[in-house]
Coordinates of C-alpha atoms and ligand atoms in Angstrom, one line a residue:
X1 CA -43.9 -6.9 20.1
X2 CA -41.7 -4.6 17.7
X3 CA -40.8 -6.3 14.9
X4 CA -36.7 -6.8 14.3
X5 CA -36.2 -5.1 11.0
X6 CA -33.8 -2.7 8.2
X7 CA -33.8 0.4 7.2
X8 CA -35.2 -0.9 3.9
X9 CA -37.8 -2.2 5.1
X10 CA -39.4 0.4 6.8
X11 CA -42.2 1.2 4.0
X12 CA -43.5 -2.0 5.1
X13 CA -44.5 -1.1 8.8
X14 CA -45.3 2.4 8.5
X15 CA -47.1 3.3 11.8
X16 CA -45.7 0.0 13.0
X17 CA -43.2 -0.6 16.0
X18 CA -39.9 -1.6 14.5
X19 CA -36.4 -2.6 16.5
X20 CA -33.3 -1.7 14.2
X21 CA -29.7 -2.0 14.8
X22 CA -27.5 0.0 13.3
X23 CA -24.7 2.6 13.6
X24 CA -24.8 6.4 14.4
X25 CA -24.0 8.2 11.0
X26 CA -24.7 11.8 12.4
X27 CA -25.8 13.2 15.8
X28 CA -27.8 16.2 16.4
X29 CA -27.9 15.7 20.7
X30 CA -30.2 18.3 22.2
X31 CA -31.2 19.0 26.2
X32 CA -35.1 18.0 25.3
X33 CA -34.7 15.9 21.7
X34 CA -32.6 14.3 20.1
X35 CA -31.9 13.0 16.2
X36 CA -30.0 10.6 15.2
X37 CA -29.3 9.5 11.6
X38 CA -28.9 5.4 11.9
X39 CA -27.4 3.5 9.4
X40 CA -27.4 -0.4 9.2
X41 CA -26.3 -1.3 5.9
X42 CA -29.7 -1.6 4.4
X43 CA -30.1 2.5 4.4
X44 CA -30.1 6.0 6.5
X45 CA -33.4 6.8 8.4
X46 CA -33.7 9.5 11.3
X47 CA -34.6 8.5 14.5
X48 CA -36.2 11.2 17.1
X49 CA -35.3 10.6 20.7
X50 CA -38.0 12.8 22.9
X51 CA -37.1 13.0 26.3
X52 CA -39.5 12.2 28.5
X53 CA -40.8 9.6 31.6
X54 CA -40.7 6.3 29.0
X55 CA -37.5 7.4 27.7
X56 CA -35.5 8.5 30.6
X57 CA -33.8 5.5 31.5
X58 CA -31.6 5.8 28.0
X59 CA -31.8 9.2 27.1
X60 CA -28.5 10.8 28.7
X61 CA -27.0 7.5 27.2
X62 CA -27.7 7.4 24.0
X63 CA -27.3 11.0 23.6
X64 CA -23.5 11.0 24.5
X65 CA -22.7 8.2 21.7
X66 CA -21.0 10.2 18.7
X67 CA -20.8 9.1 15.2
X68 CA -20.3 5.6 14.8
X69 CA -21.0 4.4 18.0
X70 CA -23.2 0.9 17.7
X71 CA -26.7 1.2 18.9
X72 CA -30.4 -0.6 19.0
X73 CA -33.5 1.3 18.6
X74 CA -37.2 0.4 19.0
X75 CA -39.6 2.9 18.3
X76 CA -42.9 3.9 15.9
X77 CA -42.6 4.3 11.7
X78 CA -43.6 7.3 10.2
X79 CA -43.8 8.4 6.5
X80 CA -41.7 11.9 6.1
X81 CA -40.8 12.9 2.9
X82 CA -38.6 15.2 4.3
X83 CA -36.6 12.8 6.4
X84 CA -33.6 11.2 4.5
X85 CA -34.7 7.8 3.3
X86 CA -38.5 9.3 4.0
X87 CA -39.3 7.2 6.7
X88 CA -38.2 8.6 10.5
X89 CA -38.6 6.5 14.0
X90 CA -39.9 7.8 17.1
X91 CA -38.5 5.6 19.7
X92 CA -39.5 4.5 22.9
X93 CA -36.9 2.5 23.8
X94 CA -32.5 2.7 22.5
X95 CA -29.1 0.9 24.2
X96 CA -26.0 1.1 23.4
X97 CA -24.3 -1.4 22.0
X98 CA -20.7 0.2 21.5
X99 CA -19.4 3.3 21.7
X100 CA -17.3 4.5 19.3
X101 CA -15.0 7.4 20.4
X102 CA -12.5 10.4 17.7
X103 CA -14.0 8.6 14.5
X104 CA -11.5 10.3 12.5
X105 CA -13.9 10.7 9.1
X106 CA -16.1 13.6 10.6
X107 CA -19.2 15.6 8.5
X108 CA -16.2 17.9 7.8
X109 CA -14.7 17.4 4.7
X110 CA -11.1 15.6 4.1
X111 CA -8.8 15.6 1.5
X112 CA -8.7 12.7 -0.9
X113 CA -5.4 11.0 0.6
X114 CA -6.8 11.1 4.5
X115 CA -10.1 9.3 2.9
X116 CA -8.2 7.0 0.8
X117 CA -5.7 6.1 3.7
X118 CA -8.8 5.5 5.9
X119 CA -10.7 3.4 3.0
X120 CA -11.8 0.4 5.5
X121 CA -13.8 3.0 7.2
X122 CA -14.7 6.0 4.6
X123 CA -16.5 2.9 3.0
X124 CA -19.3 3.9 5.7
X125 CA -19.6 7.0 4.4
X126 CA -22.9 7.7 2.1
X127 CA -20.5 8.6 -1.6
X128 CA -18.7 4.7 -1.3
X129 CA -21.8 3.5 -0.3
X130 CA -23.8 4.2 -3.4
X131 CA -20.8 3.5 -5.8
X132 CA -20.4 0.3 -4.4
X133 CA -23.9 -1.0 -4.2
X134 CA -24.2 0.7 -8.1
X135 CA -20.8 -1.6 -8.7
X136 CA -22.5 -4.4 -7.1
X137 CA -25.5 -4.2 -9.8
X138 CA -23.0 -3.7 -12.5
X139 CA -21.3 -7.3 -12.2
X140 CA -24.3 -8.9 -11.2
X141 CA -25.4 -7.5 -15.0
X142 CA -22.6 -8.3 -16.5
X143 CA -23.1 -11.8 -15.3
X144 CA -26.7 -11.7 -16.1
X145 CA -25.7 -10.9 -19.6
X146 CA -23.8 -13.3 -20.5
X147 CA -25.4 -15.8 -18.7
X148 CA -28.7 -15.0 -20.4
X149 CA -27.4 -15.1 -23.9
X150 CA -25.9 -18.4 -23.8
X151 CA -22.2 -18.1 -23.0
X152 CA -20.5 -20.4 -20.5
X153 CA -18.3 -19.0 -18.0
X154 CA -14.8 -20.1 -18.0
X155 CA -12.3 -18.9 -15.3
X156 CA -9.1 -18.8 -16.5
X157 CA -5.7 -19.2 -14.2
X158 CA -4.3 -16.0 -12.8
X159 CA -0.9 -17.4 -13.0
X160 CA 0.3 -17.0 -16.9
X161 CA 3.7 -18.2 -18.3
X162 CA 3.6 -15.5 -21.1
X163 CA 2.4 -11.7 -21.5
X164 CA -1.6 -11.7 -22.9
X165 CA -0.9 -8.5 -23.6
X166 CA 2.1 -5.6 -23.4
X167 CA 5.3 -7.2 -22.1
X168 CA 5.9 -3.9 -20.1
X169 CA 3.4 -4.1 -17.7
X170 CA 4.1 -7.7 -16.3
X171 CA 4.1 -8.8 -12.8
X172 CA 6.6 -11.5 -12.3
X173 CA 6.2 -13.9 -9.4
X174 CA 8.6 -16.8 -8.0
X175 CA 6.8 -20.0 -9.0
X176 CA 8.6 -22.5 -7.5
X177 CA 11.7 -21.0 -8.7
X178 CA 10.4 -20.0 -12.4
X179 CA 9.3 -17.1 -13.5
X180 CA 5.5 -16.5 -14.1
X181 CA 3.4 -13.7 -14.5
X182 CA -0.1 -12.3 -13.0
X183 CA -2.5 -12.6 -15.7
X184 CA -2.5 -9.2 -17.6
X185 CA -5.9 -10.8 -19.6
X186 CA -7.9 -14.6 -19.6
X187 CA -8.2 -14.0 -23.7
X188 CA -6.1 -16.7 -25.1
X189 CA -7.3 -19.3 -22.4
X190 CA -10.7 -18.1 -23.6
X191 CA -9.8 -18.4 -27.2
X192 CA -9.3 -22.3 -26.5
X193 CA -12.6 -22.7 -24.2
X194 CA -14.6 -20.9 -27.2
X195 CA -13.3 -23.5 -30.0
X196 CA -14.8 -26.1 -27.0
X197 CA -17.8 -24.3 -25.8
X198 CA -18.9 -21.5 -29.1
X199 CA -19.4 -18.8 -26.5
X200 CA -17.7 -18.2 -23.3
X201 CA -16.6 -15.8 -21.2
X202 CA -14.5 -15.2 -17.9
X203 CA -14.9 -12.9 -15.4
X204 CA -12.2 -12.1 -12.5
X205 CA -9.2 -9.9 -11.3
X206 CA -6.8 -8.6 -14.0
X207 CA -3.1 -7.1 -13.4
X208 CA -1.0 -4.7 -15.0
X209 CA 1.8 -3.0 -13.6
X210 CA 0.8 0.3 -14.7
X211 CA 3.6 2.5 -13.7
X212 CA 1.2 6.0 -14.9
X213 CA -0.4 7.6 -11.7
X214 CA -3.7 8.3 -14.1
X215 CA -7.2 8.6 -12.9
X216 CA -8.1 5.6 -15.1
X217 CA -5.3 3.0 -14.1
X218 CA -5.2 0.5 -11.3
X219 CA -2.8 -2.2 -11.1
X220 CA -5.3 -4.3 -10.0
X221 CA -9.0 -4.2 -11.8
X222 CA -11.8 -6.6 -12.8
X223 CA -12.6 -7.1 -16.3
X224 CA -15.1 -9.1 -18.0
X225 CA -14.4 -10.8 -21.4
X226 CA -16.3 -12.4 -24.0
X227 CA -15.2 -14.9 -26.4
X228 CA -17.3 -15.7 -29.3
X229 CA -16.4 -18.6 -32.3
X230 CA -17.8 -18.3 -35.8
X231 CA -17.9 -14.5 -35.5
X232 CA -16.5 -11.3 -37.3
X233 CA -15.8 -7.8 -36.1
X234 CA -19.2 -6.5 -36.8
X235 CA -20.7 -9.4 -34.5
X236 CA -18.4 -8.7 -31.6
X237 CA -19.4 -5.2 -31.9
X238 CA -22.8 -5.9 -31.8
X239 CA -22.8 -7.3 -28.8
X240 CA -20.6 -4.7 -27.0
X241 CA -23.4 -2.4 -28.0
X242 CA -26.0 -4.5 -26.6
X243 CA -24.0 -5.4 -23.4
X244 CA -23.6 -1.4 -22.1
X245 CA -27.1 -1.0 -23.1
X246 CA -28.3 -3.9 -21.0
X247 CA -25.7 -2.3 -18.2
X248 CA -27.1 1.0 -18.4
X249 CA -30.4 0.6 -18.2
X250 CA -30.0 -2.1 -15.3
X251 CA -28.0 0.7 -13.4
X252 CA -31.2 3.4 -14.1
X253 CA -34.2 1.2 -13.3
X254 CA -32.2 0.1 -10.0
X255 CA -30.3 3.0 -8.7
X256 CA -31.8 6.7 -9.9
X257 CA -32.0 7.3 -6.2
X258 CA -28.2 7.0 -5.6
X259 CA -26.8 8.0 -8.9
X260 CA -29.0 11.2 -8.2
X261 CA -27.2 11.2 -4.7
X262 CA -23.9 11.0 -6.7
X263 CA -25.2 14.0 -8.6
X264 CA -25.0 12.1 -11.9
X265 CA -26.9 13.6 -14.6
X266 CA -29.8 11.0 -15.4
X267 CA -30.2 12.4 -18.9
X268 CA -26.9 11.9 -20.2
X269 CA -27.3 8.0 -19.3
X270 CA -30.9 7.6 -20.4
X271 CA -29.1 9.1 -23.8
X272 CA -27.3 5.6 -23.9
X273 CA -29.3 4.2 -26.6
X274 CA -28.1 2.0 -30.2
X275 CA -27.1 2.6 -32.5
X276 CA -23.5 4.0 -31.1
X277 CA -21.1 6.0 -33.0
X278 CA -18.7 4.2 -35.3
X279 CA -15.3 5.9 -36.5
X280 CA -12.1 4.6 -37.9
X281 CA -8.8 5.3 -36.8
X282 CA -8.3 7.6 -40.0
X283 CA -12.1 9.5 -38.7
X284 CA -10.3 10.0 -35.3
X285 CA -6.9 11.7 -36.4
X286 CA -9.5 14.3 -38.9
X287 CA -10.8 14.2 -35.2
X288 CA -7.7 15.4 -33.8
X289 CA -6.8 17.7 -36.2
X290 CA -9.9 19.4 -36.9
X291 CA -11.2 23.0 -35.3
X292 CA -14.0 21.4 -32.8
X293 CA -11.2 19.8 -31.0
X294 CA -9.4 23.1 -31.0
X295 CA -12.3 24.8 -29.7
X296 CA -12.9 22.5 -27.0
X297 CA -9.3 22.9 -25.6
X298 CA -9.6 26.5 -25.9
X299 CA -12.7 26.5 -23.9
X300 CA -11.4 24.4 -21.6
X301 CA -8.3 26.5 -20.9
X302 CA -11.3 29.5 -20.0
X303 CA -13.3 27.8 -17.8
X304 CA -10.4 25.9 -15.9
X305 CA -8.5 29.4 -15.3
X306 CA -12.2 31.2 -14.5
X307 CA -12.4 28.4 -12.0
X308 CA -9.8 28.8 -10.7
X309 CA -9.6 32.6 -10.1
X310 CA -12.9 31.7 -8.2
X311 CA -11.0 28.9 -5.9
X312 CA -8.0 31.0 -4.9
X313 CA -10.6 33.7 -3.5
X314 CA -12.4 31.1 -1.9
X315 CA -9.2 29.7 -0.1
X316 CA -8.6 33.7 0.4
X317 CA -11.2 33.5 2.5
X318 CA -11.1 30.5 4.4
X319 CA -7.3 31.1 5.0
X320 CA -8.8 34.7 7.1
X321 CA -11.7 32.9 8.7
X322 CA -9.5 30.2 10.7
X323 CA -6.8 33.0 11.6
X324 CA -9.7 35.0 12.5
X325 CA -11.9 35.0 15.4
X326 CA -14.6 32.7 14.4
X327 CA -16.3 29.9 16.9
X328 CA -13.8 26.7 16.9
X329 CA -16.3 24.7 15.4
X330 CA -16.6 27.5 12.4
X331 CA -12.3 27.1 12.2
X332 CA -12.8 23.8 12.5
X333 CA -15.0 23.1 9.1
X334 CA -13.4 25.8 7.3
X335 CA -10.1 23.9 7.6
X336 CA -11.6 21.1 6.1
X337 CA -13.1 23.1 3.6
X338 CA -10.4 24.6 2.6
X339 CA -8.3 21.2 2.1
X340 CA -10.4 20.2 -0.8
X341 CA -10.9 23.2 -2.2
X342 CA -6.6 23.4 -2.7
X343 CA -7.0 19.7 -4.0
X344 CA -9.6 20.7 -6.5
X345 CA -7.1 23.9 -7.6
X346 CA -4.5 21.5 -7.6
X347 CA -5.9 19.3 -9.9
X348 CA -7.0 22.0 -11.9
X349 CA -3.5 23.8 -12.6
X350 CA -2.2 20.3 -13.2
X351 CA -4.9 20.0 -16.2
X352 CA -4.5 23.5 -17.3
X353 CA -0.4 22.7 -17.2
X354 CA -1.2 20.1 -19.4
X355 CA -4.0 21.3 -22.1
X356 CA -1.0 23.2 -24.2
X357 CA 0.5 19.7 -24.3
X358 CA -2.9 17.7 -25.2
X359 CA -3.3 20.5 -28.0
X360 CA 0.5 19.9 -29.6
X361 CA -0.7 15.9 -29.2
X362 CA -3.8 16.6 -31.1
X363 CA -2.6 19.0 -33.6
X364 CA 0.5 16.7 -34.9
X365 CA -1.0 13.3 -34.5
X366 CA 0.4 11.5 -36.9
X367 CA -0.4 8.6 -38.7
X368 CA 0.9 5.5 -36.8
X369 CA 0.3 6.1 -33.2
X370 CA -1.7 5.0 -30.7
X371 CA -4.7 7.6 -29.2
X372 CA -3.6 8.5 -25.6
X373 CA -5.7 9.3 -23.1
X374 CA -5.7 13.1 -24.1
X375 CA -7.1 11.9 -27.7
X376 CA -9.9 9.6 -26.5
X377 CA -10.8 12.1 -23.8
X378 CA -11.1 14.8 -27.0
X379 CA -13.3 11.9 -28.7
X380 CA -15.3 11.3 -25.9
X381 CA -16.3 14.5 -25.1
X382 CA -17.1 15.4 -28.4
X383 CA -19.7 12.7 -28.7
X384 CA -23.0 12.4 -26.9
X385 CA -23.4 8.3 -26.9
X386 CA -20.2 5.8 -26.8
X387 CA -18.1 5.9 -29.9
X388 CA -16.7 2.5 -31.4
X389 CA -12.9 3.3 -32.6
X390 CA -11.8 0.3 -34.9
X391 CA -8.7 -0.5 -37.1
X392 CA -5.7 1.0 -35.6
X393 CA -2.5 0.4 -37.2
X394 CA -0.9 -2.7 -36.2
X395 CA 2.3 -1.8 -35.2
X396 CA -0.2 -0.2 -31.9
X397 CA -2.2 -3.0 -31.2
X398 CA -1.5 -6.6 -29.5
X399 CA -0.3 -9.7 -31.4
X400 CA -3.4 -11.7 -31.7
X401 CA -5.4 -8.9 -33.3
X402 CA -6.6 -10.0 -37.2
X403 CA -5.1 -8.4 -40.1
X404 CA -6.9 -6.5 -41.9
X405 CA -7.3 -8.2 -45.6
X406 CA -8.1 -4.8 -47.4
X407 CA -5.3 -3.1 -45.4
X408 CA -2.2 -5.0 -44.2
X409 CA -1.9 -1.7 -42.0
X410 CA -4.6 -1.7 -40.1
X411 CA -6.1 -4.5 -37.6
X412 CA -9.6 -5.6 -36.9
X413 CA -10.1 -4.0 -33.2
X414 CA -12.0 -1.5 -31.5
X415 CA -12.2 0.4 -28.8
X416 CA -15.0 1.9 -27.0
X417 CA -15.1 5.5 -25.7
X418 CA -17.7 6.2 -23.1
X419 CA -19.1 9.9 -23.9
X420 CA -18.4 13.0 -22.0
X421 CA -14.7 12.5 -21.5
X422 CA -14.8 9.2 -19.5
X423 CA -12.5 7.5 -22.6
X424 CA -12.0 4.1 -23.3
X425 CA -14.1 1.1 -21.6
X426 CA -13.9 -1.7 -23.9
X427 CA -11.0 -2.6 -26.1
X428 CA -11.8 -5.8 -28.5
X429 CA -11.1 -7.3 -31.8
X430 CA -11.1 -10.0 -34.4
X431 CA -8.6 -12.4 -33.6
X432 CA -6.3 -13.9 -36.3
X433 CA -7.0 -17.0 -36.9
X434 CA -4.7 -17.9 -40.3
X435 CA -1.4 -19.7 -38.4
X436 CA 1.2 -18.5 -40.8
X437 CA -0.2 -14.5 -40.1
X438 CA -0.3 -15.7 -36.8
X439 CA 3.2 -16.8 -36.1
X440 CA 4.6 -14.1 -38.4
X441 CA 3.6 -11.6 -35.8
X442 CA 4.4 -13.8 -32.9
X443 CA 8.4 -13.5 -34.5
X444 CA 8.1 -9.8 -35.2
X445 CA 7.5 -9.2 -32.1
X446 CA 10.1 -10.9 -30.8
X447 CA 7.7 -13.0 -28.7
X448 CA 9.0 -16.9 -27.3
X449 CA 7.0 -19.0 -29.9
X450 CA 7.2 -21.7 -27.3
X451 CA 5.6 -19.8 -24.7
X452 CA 2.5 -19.8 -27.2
X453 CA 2.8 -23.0 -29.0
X454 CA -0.4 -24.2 -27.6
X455 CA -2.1 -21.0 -28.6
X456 CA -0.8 -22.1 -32.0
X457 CA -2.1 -25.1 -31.7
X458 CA -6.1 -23.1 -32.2
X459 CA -5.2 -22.3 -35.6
X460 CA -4.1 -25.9 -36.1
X461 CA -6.9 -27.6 -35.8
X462 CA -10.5 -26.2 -36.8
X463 CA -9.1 -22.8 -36.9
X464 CA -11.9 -20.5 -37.4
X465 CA -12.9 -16.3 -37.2
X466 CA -13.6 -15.7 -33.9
X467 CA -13.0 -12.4 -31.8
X468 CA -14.3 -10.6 -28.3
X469 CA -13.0 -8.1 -25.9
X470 CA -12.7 -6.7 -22.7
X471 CA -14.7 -4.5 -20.6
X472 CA -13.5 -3.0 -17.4
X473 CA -15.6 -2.9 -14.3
X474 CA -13.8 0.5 -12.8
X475 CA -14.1 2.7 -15.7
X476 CA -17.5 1.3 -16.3
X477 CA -18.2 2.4 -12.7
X478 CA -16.5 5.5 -12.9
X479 CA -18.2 5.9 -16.2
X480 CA -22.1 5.5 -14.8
X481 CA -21.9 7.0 -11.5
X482 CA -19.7 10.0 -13.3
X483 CA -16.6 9.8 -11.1
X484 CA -13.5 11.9 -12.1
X485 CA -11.3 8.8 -10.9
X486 CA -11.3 5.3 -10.5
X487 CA -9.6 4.7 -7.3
X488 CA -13.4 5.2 -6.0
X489 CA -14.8 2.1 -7.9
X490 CA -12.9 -0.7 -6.3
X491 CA -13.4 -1.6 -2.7
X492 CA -9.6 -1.4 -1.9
X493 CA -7.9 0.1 -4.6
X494 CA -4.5 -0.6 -6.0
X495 CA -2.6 1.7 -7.8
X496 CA 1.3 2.7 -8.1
X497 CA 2.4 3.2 -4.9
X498 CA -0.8 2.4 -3.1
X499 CA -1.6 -0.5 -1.5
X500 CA -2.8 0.3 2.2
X501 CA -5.1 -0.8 3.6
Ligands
LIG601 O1 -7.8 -3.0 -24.0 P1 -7.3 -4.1 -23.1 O2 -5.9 -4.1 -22.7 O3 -7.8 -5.4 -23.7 C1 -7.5 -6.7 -23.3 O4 -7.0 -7.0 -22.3 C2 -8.0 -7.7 -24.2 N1 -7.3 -9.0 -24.0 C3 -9.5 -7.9 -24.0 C4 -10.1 -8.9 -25.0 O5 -10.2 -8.6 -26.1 N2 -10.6 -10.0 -24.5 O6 -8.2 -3.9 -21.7 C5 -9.6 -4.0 -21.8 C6 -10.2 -3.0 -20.8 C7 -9.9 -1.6 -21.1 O7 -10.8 -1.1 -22.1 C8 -10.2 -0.9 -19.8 O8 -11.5 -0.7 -19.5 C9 -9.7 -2.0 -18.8 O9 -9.7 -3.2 -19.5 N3 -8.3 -1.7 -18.4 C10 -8.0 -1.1 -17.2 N4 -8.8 -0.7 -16.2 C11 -8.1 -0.2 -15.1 N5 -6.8 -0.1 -15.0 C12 -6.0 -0.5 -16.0 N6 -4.7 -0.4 -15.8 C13 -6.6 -1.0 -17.1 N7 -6.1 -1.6 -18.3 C14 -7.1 -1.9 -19.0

């Protein structure tokens, strides 16, 4: 009797007959032999269809299904480095079980808006596949984490009467005929479970209504954040640190295979190691103004244009194929081809169009403002492990953040920078925990003190230093599987003007 198993499973009944069910990922129908790449959710494996007496019955059938079409296989394991997966079945006996006809997301490739618009289905595709089961791992760390180290989990409410963070980026919904707002952070609800419970943390959907179209926003993301009582900046730092090193080396003990399917370079993550950088506001802006960064841009500009030059021959070419007289299958793939190759000039002009404007940003930075994207990225890439920015000026930084005592200025926050250009992934501080500081920002910023009365209500009674932060689960993905953009992280993405399917 063959046993009813998965794909990864198969290293356990090598030689063995196994049944599996799965879908048809890729076809290769022949008059003699067929192969067929199965998945079923576990994994890809090959099967090889020989026609012959035992396998006549099925073989014209199954050879007709094309991608996606539902089937059941039984047939013999066999070890084969060379098959994908490494294991392949020789099978004796196949059905149908649907057929799937036009599956619109062919070998061919698509541009980025087809995929996105088909996401329910591209999710089948190998790419999602491995980012999701590596953003699978990542929560189920995170959780871990915490869990391990003796913080309580706490979900705070998703429905807020006041902004957690910037007032701009609100999303007001009718409550009963009041206004109330999506929960931009759970922070200050955590602020009053950690006075209860030491240290908690909460773990759920987050909302902003970004209205910037950036590879590293989403209106709708997951972040994780820790609360700790009885602790100072250095302390919340130090677990930051620890938490992406417990992430990262979770992520490469568990997943080389698909992060090197993702073409992720392994050594840049094994690199992820304590101590990580530490600079202050004041380091960044020499940063900024300093000839590395320069030289970076400048390079940049080279390589982008070189790059460039390179893609407009290449759509030269694909252009003349497909009027040409090429097979149809030939016109076919180059058309596809030649979709993504515009999209990657596209993208590439945009960035070039904007490197002039990142240099002016850089060069006249001034003391004051807040690093944009084009500053961290500048950071980032300039530093091989991730780099700890702390004490920004507080006119930049949310309400709740702790003044500095040696510099009214400045606050007590950081943010973390993934290397390489990925930017910021944490953002965190020491909250203020002196009431009169407390409400005198709450005023200046012209924030409803009744709204945050019970938040006042912490520095009350017991007040004491506390602090945490925030990490978020889409740049981290992005981040570790080294994705240019974070729409890819999230099973169904939502961004500004997106929000199908
Ligand atoms: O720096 P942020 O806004 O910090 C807070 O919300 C604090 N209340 C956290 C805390 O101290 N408990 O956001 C934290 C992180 C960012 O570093 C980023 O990773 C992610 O959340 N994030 C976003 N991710 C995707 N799309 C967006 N629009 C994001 N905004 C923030």
């Amino acid at each position: 009797m063959a046993q009813e198993t998965t794909i990864d499973q198969l290293k356990n009944y090598v030689s063995a007959e196994v049944t599996l069910s799965g879908w048809i990922h890729h076809s290769r129908p022949g008059g003699k032999i067929c192969f067929i790449v199965l998945r079923d959710g576990t994994g890809f494996c090959q099967l090889v269809i020989e026609k012959n007496e035992q396998t006549a019955a099925f073989y014209d059938d199954i050879k007709r299904l094309s991608q996606e079409s539902a089937m059941e296989a039984t047939g013999t394991v066999h070890a084969d480095a060379r098959s994908i997966g490494g294991y392949e079945v020789r099978v004796t006996h196949a059905r149908p079980l649907q057929p799937a006809r036009d599956y619109p997301i062919t070998p061919k490739q698509h541009g980025i808006d087809f995929l996105m618009k088909h996401r329910h289905l591209w999710f089948r595709s190998q790419r999602p596949w491995h980012v999701l089961r590596i953003r699978a791992t990542i929560v189920d760390q995170i959780r871990r984490f915490f869990n391990d180290n003796g913080y309580l989990l706490i979900d705070t409410p998703i429905f807020a009467p006041a902004a957690g963070e910037g007032a701009q980026t609100l999303f007001k919904v009718d409550y009963f005929g009041e206004p109330v707002y999506l929960a931009q952070t759970g922070q200050l609800y955590l602020e009053a479970a950690c006075m209860a419970h030491r240290k908690v943390y909460c773990f759920g959907p987050t909302f902003r209504a970004e209205k910037s179209k950036t590879r590293r926003h989403l209106t709708e993301f997951w972040m994780v954040e820790p609360e700790l009582a009885f602790a100072a900046l250095d302390d919340v730092i130090a677990v930051a640190e620890d938490f992406i090193c417990s992430i990262v080396d979770r992520v490469l003990r568990d997943h080389r295979e698909e992060l090197t399917a993702l073409g992720r370079n392994l050594t840049e993550l094994e690199a992820i190691k304590k101590p990580f950088y530490r600079l202050s506001y004041e380091q960044c802006i020499e940063i900024l103004h300093g000839p590395k960064a320069k030289a970076l841009l400048e390079a940049d500009l080279q390589i982008k244009q070189a790059r460039i030059e390179e893609l407009t021959k290449k759509i030269d070419e694909l252009d003349s194929l497909i009027k040409g007289d090429a097979s149809q299958w030939k016109k076919d793939q180059a058309a596809g081809e030649v979709i993504e190759v515009r999209e990657e000039r596209a993208e590439l002009q945009e960035q070039i169009g904007n490197i002039p404007h990142h240099m002016e940003l850089a060069k006249n930075f001034e003391w004051g403002g807040d690093l944009g994207g084009s500053d961290e990225t500048i950071i980032s890439r300039l530093h091989d492990r991730p780099v700890f920015c702390t004490h920004y000026p507080k006119g930049v930084k949310a309400f709740y953040m702790r003044e500095s005592r040696e510099d009214a200025r400045v606050v007590e926050n950081f943010d973390l920078l993934a290397p390489q250009g990925f930017g910021e992934i944490i953002g965190g501080s020491a909250r203020e925990e002196d009431y009169d500081r407390l409400l005198a920002r709450i005023n200046h910023e012209h924030l409803p003190q009744a709204d945050y009365e019970w938040y006042l209500d912490l520095r009350r009674f017991g007040s004491v230093p506390h602090g945490g932060f925030g990490l978020g689960v889409e740049r981290t993905v992005a981040w570790i599987c080294g994705l240019k953009h974070i729409r890819e992280t999230i099973p169904f993405p939502r961004m500004m003007g997106k929000f199908y399917p």
